[in-house]
PDB file of C-alpha atoms in Angstrom:
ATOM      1  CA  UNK A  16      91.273 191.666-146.885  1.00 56.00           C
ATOM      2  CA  UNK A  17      90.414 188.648-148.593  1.00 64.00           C
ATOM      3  CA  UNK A  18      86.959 187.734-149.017  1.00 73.00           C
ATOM      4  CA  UNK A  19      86.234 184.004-147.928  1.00 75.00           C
ATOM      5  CA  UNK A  20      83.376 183.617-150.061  1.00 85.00           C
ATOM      6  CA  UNK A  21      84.847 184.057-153.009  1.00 90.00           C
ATOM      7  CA  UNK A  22      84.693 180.635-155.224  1.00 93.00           C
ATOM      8  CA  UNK A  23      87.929 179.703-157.109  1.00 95.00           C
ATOM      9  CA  UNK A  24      86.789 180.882-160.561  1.00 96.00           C
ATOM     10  CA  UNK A  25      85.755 184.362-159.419  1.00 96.00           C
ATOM     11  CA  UNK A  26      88.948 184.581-157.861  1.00 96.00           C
ATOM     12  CA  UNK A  27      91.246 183.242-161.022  1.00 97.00           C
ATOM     13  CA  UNK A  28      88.661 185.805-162.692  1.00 98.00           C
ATOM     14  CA  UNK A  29      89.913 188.670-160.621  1.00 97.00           C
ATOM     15  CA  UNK A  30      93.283 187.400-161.136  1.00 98.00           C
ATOM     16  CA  UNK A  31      93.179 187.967-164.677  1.00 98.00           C
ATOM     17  CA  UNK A  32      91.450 191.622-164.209  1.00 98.00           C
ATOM     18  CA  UNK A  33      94.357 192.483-162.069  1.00 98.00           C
ATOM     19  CA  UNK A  34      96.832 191.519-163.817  1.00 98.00           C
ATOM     20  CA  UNK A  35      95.055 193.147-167.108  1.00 98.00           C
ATOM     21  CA  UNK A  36      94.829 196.187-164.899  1.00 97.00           C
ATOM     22  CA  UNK A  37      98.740 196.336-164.044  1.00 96.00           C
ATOM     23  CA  UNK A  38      99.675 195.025-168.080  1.00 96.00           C
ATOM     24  CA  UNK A  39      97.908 199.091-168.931  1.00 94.00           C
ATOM     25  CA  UNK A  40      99.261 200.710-166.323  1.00 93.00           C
ATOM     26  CA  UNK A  41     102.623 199.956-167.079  1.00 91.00           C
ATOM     27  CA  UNK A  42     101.982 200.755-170.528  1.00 89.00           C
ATOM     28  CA  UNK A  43     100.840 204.122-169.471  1.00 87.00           C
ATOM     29  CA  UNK A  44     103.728 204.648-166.967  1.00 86.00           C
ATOM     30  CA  UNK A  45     105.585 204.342-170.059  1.00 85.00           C
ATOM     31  CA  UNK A  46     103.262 206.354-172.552  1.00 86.00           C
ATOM     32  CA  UNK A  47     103.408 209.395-169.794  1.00 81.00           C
ATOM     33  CA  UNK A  48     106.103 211.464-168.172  1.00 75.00           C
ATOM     34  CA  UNK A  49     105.846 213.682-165.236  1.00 78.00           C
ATOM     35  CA  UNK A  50     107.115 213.560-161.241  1.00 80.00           C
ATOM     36  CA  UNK A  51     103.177 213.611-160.066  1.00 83.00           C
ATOM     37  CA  UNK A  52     101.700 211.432-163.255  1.00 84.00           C
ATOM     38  CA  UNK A  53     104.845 209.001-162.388  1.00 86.00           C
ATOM     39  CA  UNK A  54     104.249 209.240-158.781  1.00 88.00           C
ATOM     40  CA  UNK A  55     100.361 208.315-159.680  1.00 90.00           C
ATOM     41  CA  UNK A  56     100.746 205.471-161.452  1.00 90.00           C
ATOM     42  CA  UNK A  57     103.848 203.914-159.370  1.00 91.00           C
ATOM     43  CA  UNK A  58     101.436 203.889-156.034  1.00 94.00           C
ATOM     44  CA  UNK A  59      98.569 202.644-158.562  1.00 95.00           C
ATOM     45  CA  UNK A  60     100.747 199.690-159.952  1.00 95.00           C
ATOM     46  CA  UNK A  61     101.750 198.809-156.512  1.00 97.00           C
ATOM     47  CA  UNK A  62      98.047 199.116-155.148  1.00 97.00           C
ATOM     48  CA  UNK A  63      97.864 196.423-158.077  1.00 97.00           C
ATOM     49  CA  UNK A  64     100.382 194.444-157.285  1.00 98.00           C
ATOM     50  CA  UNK A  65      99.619 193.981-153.425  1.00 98.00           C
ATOM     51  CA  UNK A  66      95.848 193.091-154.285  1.00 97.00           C
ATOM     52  CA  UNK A  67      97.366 190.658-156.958  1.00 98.00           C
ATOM     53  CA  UNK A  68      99.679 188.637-154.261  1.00 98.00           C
ATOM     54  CA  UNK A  69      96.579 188.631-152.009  1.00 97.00           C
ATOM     55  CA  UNK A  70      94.110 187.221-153.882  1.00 97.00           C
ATOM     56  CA  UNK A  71      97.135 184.871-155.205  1.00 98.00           C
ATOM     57  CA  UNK A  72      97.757 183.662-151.640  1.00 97.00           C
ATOM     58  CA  UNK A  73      93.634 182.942-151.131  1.00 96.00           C
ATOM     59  CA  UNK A  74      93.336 180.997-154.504  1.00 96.00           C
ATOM     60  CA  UNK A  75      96.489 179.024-153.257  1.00 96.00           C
ATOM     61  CA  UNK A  76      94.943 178.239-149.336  1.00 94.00           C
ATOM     62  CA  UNK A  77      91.590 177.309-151.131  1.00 93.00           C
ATOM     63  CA  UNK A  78      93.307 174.596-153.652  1.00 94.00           C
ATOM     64  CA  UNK A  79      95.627 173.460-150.513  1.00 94.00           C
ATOM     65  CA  UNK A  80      92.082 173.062-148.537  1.00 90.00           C
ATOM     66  CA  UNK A  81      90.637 171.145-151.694  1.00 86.00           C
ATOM     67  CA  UNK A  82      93.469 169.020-152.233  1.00 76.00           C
TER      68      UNK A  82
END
C-alpha cells in the first residue's frame, strides 16, 4: 500500500534500494542452484519487483500532482 506521506526523495530513495535489492538477488539466483533456493529467491525477486512498480506508480501521481 503506498504510503501518502512519503516526500519524492524518500521515495526515488527507496527506488534505488529496491532496485539495489533485486540487482543481488538476481545475482544470487544465479550464484545458487536448487528447486527450494530457486523457488526462494523467484517469489523474493517478484516481492521486489511488485513493491518496485508501486512505489514507481506513487512517485509518478506525485510529479503529475506537482506539475
Amino acid at each position: 500500500m503506498p504510503d501518502p506521506s512519503l516526500t519524492l526523495a524518500e521515495i526515488e530513495e527507496r527506488i534505488a534500494a529496491v532496485r539495489e535489492n533485486l540487482t543481488e538477488l538476481t545475482e544470487q539466483a544465479a550464484a545458487y542452484s536448487g528447486g527450494a533456493v530457486e523457488e526462494l529467491n523467484a517469489q523474493r525477486i517478484a516481492d521486489q519487483e511488485a513493491q518496485l512498480d508501486l512505489l514507481t506508480k506513487q512517485r509518478d501521481q506525485l510529479l503529475q500532482r506537482r506539475g
